[in-house]
Coordinates of C-alpha atoms in Angstrom, one line a residue:
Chain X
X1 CA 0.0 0.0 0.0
X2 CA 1.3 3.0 -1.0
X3 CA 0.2 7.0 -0.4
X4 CA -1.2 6.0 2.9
X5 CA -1.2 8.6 5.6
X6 CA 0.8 8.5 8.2
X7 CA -0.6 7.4 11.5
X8 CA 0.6 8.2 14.5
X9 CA 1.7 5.1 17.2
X10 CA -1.4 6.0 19.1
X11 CA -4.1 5.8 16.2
X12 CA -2.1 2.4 14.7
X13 CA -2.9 0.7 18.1
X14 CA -5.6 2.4 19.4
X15 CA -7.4 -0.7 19.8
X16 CA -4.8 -2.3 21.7
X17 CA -3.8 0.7 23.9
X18 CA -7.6 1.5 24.9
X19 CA -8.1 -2.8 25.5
X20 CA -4.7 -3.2 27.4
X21 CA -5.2 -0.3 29.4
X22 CA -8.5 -1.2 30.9
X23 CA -6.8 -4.5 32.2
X24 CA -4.2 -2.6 33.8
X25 CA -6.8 -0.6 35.2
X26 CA -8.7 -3.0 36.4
X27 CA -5.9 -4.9 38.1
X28 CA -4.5 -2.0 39.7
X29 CA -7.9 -1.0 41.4
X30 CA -7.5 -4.8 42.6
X31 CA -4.1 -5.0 43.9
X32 CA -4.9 -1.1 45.8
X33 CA -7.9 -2.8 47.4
X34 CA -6.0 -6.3 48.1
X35 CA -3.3 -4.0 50.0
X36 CA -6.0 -2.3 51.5
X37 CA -7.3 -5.7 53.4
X38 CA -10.7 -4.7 51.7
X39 CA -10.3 -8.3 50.5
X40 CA -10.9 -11.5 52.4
X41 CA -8.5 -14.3 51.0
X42 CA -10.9 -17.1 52.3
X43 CA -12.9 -15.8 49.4
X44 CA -10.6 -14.2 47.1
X45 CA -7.3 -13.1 46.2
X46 CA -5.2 -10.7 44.9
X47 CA -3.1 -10.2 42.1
X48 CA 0.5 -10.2 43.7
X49 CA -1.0 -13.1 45.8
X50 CA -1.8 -14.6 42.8
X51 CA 1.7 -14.4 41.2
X52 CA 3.2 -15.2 44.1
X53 CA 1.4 -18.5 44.3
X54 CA 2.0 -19.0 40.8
X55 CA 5.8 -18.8 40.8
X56 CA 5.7 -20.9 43.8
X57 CA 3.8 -23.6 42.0
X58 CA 5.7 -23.5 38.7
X59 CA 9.4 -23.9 40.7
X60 CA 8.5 -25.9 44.0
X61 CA 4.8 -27.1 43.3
X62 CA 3.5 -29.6 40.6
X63 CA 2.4 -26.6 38.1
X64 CA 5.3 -28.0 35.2
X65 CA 3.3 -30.8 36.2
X66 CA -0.4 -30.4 35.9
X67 CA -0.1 -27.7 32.7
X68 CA 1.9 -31.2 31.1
X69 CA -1.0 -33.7 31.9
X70 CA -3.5 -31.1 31.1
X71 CA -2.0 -30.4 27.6
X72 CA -1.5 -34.0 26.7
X73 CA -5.0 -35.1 27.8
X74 CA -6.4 -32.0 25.6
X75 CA -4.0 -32.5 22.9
X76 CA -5.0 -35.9 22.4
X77 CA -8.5 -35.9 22.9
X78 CA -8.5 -32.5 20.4
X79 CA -7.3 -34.6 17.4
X80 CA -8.8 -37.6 17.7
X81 CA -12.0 -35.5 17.8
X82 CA -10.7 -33.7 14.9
X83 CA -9.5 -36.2 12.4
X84 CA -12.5 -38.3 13.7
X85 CA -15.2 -35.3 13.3
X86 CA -14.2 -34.7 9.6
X87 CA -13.7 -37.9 8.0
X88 CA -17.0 -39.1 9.5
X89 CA -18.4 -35.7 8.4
X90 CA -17.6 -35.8 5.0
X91 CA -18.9 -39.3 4.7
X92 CA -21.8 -38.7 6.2
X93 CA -22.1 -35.3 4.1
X94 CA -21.4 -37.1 1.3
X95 CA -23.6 -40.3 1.3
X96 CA -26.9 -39.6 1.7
X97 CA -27.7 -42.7 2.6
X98 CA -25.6 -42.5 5.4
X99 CA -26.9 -39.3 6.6
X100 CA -30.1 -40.8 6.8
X101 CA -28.9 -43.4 9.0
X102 CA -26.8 -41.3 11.3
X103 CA -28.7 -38.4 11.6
X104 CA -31.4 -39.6 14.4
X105 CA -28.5 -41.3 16.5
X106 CA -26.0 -38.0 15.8
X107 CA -28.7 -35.6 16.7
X108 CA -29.9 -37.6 20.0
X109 CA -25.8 -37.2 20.9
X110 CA -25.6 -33.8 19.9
X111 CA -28.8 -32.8 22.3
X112 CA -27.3 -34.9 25.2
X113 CA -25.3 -32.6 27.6
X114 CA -21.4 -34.2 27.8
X115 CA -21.7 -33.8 31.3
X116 CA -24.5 -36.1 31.9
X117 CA -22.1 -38.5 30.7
X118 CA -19.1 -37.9 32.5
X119 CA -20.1 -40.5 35.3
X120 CA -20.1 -42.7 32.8
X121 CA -16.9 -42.3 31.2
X122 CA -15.4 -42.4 33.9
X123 CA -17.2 -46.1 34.4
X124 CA -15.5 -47.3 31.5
X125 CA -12.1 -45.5 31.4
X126 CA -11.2 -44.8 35.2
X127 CA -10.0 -42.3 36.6
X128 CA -7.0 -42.0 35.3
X129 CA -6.0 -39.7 31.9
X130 CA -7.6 -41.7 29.5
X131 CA -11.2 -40.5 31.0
X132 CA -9.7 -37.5 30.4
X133 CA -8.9 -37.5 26.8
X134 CA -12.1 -39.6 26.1
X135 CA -14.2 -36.7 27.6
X136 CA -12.2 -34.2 25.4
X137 CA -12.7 -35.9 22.3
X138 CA -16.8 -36.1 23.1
X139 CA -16.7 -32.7 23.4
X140 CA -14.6 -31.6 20.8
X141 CA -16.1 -34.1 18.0
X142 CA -19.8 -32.9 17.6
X143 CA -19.1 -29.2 16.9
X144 CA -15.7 -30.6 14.1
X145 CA -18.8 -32.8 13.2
X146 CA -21.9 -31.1 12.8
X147 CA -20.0 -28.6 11.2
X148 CA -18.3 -30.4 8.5
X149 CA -21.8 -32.2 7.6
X150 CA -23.1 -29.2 7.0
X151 CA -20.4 -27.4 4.8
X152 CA -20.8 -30.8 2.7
X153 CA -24.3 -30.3 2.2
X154 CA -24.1 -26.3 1.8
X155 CA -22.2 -27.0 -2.0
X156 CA -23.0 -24.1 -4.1
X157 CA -25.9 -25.4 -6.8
X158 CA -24.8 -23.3 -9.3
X159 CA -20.9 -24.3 -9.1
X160 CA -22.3 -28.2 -9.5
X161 CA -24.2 -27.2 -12.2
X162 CA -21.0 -25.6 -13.7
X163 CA -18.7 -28.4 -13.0
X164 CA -21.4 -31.4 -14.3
X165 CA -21.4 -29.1 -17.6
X166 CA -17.7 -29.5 -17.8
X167 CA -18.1 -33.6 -17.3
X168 CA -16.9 -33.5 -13.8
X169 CA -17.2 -37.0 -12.6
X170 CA -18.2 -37.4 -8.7
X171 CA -14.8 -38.0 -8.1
X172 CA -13.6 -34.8 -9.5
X173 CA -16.8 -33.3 -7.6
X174 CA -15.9 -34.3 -4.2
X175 CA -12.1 -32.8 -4.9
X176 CA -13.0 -29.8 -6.3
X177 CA -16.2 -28.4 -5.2
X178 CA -17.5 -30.0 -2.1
X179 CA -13.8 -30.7 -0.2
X180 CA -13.3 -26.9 -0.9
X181 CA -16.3 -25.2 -0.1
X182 CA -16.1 -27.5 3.2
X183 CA -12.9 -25.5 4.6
X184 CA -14.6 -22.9 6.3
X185 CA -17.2 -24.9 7.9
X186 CA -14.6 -27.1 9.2
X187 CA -12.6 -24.5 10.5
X188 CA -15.1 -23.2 12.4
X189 CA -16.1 -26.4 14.0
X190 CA -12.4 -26.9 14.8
X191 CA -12.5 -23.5 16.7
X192 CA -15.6 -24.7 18.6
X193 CA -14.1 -28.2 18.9
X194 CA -11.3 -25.8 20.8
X195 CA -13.3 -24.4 23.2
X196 CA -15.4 -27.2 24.5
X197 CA -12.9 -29.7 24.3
X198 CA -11.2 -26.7 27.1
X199 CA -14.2 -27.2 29.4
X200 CA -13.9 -31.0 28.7
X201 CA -10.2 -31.4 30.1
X202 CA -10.7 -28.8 32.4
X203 CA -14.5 -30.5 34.0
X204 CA -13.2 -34.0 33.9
X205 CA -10.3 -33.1 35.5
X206 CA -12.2 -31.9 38.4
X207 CA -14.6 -34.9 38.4
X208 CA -11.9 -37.7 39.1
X209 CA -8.1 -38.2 39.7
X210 CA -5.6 -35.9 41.0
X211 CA -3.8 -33.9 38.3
X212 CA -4.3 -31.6 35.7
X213 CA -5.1 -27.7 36.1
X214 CA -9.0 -28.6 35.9
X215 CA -8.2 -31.0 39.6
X216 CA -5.8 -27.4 40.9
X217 CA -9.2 -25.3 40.7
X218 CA -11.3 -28.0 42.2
X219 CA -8.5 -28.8 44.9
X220 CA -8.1 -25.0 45.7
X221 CA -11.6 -24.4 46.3
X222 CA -11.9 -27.7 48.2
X223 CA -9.5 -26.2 50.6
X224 CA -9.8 -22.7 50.5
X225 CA -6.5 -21.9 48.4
X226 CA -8.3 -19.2 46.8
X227 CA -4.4 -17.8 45.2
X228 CA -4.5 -21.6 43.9
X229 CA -7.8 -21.5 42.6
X230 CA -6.8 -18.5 40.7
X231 CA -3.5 -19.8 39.1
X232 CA -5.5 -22.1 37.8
X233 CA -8.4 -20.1 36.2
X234 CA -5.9 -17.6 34.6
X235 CA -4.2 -20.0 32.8
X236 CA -7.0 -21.9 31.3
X237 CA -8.4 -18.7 30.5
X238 CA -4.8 -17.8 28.8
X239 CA -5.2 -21.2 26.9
X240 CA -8.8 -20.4 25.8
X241 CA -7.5 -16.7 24.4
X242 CA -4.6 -18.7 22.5
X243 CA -6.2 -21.6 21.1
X244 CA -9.1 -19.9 20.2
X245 CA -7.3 -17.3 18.8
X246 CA -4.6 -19.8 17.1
X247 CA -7.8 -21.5 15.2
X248 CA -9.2 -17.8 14.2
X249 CA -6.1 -17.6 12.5
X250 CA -5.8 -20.9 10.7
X251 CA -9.3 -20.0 9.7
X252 CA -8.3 -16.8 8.4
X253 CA -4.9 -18.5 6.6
X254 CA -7.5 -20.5 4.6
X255 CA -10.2 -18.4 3.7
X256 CA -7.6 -16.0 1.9
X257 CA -10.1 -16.1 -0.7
X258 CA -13.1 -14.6 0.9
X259 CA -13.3 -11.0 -0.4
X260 CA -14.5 -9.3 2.9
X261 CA -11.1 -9.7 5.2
Chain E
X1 CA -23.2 -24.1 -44.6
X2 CA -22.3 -27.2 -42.3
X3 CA -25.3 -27.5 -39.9
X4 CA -23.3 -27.3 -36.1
X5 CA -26.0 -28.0 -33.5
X6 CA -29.5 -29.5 -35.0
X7 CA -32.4 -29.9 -33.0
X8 CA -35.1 -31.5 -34.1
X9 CA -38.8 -32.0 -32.9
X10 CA -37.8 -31.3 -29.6
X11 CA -40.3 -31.9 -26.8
X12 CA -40.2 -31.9 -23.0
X13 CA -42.9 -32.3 -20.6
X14 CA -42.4 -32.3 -16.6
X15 CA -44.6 -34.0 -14.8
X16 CA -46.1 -31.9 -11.3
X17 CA -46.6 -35.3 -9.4
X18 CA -48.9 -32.8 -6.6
X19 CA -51.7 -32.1 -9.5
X20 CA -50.5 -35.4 -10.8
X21 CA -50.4 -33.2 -14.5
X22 CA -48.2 -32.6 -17.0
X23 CA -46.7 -29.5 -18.0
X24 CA -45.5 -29.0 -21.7
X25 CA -41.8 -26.8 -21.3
X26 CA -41.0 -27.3 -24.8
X27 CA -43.6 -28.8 -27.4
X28 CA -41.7 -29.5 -30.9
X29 CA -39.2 -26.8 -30.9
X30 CA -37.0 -27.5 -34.5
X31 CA -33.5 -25.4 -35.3
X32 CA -30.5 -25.5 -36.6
X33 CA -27.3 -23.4 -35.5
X34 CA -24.9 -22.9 -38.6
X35 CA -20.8 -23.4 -38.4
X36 CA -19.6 -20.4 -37.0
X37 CA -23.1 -18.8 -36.5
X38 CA -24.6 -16.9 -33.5
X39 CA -27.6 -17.4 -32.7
X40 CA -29.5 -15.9 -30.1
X41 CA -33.1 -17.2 -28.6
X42 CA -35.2 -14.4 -27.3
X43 CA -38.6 -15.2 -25.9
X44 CA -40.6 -14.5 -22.3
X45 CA -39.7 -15.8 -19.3
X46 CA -41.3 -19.2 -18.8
X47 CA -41.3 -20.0 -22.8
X48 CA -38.7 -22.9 -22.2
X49 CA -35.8 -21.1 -23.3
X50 CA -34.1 -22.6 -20.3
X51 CA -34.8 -26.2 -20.4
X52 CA -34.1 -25.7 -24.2
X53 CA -30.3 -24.8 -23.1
X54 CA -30.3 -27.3 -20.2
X55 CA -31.3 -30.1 -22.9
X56 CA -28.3 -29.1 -24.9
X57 CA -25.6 -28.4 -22.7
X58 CA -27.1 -32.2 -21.2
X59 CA -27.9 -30.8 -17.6
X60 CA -31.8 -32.0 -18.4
X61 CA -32.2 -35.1 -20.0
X62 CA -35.1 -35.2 -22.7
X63 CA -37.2 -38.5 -24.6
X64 CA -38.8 -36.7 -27.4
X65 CA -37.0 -35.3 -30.5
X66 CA -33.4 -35.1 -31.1
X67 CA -30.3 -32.9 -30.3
X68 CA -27.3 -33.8 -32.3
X69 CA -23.9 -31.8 -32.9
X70 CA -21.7 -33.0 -35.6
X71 CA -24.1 -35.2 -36.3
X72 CA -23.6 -37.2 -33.4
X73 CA -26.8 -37.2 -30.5
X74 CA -26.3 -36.1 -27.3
X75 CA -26.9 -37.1 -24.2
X76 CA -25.6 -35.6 -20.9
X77 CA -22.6 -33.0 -21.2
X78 CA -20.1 -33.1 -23.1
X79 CA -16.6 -31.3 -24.4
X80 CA -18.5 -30.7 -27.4
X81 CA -20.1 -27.6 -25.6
X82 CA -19.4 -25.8 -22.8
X83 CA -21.8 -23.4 -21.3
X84 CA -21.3 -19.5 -20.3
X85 CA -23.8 -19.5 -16.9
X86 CA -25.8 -16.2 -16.2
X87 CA -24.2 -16.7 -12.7
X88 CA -20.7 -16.5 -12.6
X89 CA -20.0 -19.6 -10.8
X90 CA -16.7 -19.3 -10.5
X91 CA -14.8 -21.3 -7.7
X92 CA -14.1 -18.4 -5.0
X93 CA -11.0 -20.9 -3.4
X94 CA -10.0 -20.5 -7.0
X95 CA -7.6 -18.0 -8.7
X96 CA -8.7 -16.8 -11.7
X97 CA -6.3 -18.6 -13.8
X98 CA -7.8 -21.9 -11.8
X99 CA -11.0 -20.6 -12.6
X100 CA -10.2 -20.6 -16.6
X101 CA -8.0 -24.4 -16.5
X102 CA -11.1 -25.5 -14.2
X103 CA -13.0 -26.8 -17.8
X104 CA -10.0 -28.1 -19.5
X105 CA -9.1 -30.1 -15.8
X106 CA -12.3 -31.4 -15.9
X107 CA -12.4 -32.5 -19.3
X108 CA -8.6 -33.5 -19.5
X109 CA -8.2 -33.0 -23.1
X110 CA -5.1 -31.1 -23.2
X111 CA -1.7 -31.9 -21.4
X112 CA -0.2 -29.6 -18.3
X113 CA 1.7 -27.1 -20.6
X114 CA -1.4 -26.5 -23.1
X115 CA -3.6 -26.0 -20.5
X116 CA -1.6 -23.3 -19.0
X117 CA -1.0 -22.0 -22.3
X118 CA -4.8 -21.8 -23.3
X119 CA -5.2 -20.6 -20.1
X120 CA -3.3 -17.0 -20.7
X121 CA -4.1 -17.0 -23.9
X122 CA -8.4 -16.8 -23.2
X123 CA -7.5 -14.7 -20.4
X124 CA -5.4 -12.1 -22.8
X125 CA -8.3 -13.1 -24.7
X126 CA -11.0 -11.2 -22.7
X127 CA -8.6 -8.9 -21.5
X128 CA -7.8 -10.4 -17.8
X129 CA -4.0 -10.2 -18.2
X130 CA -2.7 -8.8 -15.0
X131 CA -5.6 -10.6 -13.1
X132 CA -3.8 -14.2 -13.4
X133 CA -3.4 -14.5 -9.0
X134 CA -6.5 -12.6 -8.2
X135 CA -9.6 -14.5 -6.4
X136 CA -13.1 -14.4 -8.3
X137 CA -14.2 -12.4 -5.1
X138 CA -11.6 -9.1 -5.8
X139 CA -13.4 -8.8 -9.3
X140 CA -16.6 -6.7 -10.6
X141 CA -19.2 -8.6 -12.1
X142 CA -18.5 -7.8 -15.5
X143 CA -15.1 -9.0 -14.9
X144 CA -16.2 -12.4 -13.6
X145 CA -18.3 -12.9 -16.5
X146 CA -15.3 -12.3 -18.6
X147 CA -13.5 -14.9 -16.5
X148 CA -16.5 -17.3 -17.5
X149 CA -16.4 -16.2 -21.0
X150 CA -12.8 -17.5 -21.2
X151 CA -13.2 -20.5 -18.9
X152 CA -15.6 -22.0 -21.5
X153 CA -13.6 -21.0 -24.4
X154 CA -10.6 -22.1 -23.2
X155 CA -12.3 -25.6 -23.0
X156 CA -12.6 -25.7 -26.5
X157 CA -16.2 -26.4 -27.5
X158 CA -17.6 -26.6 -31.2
X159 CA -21.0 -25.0 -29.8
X160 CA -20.9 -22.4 -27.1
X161 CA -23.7 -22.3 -25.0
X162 CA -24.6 -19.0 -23.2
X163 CA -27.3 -18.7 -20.7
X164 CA -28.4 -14.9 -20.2
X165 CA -24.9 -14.3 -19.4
X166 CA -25.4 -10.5 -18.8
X167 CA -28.6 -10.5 -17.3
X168 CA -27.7 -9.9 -13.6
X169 CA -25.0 -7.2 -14.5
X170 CA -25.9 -3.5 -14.4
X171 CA -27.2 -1.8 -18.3
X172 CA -23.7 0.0 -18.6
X173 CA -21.7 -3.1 -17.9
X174 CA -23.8 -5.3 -20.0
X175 CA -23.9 -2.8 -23.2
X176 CA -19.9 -2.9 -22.4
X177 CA -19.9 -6.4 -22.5
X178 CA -22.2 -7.3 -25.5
X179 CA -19.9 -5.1 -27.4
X180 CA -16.7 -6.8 -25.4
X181 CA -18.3 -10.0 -26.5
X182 CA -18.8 -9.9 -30.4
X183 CA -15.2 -8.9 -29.9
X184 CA -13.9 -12.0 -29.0
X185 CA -16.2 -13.5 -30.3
X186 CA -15.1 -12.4 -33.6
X187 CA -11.7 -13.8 -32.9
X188 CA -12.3 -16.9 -31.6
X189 CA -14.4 -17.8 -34.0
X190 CA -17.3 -20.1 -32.3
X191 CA -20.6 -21.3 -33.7
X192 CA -22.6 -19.6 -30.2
X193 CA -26.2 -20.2 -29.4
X194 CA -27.2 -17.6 -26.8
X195 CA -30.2 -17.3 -24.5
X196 CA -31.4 -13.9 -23.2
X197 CA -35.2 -12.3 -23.0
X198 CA -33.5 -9.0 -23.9
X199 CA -34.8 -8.0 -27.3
X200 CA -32.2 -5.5 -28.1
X201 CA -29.2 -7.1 -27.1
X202 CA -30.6 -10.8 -29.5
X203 CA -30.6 -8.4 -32.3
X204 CA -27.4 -6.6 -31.4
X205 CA -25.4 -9.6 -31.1
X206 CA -26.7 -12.8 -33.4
X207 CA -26.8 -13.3 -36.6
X208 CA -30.3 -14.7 -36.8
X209 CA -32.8 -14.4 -33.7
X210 CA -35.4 -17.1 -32.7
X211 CA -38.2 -15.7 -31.1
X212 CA -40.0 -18.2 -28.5
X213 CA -43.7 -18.3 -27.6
X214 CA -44.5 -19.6 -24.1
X215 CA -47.0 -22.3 -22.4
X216 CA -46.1 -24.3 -24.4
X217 CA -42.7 -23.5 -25.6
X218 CA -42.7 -23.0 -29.4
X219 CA -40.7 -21.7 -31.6
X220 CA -42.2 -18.9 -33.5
X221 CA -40.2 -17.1 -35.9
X222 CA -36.9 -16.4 -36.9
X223 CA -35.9 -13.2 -38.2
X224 CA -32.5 -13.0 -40.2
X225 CA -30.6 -9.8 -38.9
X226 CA -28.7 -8.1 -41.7
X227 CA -26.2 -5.6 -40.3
X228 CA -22.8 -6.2 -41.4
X229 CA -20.1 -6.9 -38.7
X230 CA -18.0 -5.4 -36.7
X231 CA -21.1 -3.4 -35.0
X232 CA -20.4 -0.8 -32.9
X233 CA -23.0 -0.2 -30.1
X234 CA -24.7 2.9 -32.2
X235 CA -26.0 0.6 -34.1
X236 CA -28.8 0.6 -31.6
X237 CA -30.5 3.6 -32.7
X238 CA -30.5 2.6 -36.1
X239 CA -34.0 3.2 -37.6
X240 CA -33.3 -0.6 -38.9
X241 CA -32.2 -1.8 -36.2
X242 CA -34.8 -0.7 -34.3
X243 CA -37.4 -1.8 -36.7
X244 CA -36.4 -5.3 -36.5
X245 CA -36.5 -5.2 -32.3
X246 CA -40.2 -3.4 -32.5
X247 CA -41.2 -6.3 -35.2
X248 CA -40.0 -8.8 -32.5
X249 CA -41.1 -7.1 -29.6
X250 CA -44.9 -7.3 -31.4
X251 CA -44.5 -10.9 -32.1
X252 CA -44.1 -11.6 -28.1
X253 CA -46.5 -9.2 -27.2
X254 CA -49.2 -10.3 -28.8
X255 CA -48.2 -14.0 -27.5
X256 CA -48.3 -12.4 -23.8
X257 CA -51.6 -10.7 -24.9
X258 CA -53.3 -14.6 -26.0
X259 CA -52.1 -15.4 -22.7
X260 CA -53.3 -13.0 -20.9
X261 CA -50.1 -12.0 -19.3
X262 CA -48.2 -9.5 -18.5
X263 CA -44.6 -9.2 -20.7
X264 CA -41.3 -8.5 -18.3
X265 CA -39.1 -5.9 -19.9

């Protein structure tokens, strides 16, 4: 781009100046009335409480740890759910006759609240971290699912119409049209897939076993380790603001095409 | 003259399985589209000037009558033809040289290199050089249609099929683009048959104009138009010319009138 005006550093990060600031803000006015004692810390905490606690449980405490068994459980679950979600949603997108044997049994899943069936998963897997990763992938594979069914069946009638007047076979069909107009719609049900499959790791961590960031927030409640508790939240809320915003840019990488970016 | 496209006795009927009736699109519709003619069809909307193009590009298959090219019937689609669409329907993951090989890939007639070739040479073609790495998306719609102009040139048909390809685009653009067409037309050299309910831009553009009736689709007239090429687009207010477009527009109207309908402009 050439001839553009220049901008001063204010108006080229406005956005980010105004949104970083009001964080600052905010945790300022917190650590002031932490100092303050206008803070119980059998209820909450406080930021330099918080840090405190967290370098404490990264060097002498299990953080390395739990952040490790959390990541691997999510990690796996995630892409089995993925590569699971989209090969059986493009078949199922694909066949018709398959769709109309999945559907009922897919939908009756969908409805069903993964929480309802965390008891049960942990039945059949234990306690340990494949409960975990099993509880991960249920999450993660219906959105990556439902999604990639639907960009299947949302081909473009007048591109099929195009490519069966140029004696595209099925084959060439699949490859050219449907795979392609799919991206998107796989993409975003790989960015939801991200952020349930987070509440996954982190809710079935709390349910059974005793590791994992998801078991730090339950334990710190449990026992009033409110700077704990906190170490935890903050960092799965710092791996829901990455992930989600890692996807948003995988998504964005492939849909270079799209003419409003 | 070598006869390019024939069709002969041509019938379709759908059947509306709700009234459990049948409908009569097209009801022995008989033409012939010389080598290196264009020829336009013109008629109301609903006079089966659609199904007749779906029938010959093969996107509608048909039991009664015949539709041959070379000689040779046809049935479903073929590299024989390849159709201009009134939508774009260009691939929007596609680049616009993508867009152009997309035909050829499909049809795999013509080796890597060729391809590529034809390619740049239908995009210099409708004057799309410089646009080679753009996305469909970035580009006007007069642009895309020039991008689906070439795409079904490039493929190489003996008939080229174009279904109201101007008709969504604003009346500048398309007056641009009728002229832009017999253009390149005139330099690739293709027998056309082209589908529009415009009146004026039939005459402007073809050769000879058939003139549909509707409900049921007949065919019924076909006027020969005798200006002498390259046209330029003052040719539109030629008392002649305009003669020829009121003579048609009569025929239609007082088809709409028997029917009881109202013509669209």
């Amino acid at each position: 781009m050439t001839g553009r005006p220049h901008q001063s550093f204010y108006q080229r990060y406005e956005g980010a100046i105004l949104g970083g600031g009001s964080i600052v803000l905010l945790l300022g006015l917190w650590e002031a009335a932490w100092q303050a004692k206008m803070i119980s810390p059998l209820f909450f905490s406080g930021p330099s409480a918080i840090a405190k606690q967290a370098v404490y449980a990264w060097t002498q405490g299990n953080l390395k740890g739990d952040l490790l068994y959390s990541g691997t459980n999510f990690t796996l679950g995630f892409i089995g759910a993925a590569i699971a979600g989209v090969v059986i949603g493009i078949l199922v997108g694909w066949y018709r006759r398959l769709r109309m044997l999945a559907d009922p049994l897919l939908n009756a899943l969908y409805a069903t609240p993964r929480v309802a069936m965390i008891p049960l998963i942990l039945m059949w897997f234990g306690i340990g971290m494949w409960s975990k990763v099993f509880i991960v992938f249920i999450s993660a594979f219906f959105p990556v699912l439902v999604n990639t069914v639907g960009g299947m069946r949302a081909i473009d009638r007048d591109l099929l119409r195009a490519a069966r007047a140029f004696c595209a076979s099925d084959w060439q069909i699949f490859k050219t049209v449907a795979i392609p107009g799919s991206v998107p719609f796989i993409l975003t049900g790989l960015r939801q897939g991200v952020a349930l499959g987070l509440i996954g790791v982190v809710v079935g961590e709390m349910f059974g076993g005793s590791q994992g960031v998801g078991f730090m927030v339950a334990y710190g409640g449990q026992t009033f380790a409110t700077d704990t508790l906190f170490v935890g939240v903050f960092i799965i809320a710092a791996a829901g603001i990455v992930l989600t915003w890692l996807a948003e840019r995988l998504e964005r990488r492939f849909s270079q095409w799209r003419p409003e970016r | 003259m070598a006869v390019k496209l024939q069709i002969d006795h041509l019938t379709k009927r759908y059947w509306l399985e709700r009234e459990s009736t049948q409908v009569l699109a097209l009801n022995d519709v008989s033409l012939g589209v010389n080598d290196g003619e264009f020829l336009a069809i013109v008629g109301p909307s609903g006079c089966g000037k659609t199904s007749l193009m779906n029938i010959v590009a093969g996107l509608l298959p048909y039991e009664e009558g015949t539709v041959s090219i070379d000689g040779k019937q046809v049935h479903g689609p073929g590299t024989d033809r390849a159709v201009v669409f009134q939508h774009s329907s260009l691939l929007p993951w596609r680049t616009i040289t993508g867009n152009v090989r997309y035909g050829m890939e499909m049809q795999k007639r013509f080796d890597e290199t060729t391809m590529q070739q034809r390619a740049e040479h239908f995009l210099k073609l409708v004057g799309l050089t410089g646009f080679e790495r753009h996305f469909p998306g970035e580009l006007s719609g007069g642009m895309q249609q020039r991008v689906n102009l070439a795409r079904a040139l490039a493929a190489d048909p003996v008939v080229l099929l174009m279904d109201e390809p101007f008709a969504a685009l604003d009346s500048q653009t398309r007056e641009f683009m009728q002229s832009e067409l017999l253009k390149i037309w005139s330099k690739a050299k293709k027998t056309v048959l082209f589908i529009t309910h415009q009146i004026n831009e039939a005459v402007y553009l073809a050769d000879r104009v058939a003139v549909m009736s509707s409900r049921p689709g007949r065919l019924k007239a076909i006027f020969d138009i005798p200006f002498s090429r390259p046209r330029t687009l003052a040719l539109k207010r030629d008392p002649k010319f305009l003669e020829i477009e009121d003579k048609i527009w009569q025929l239609i109207e007082e088809e709409s009138d028997r029917m009881g309908m109202v013509v669209e402009v």
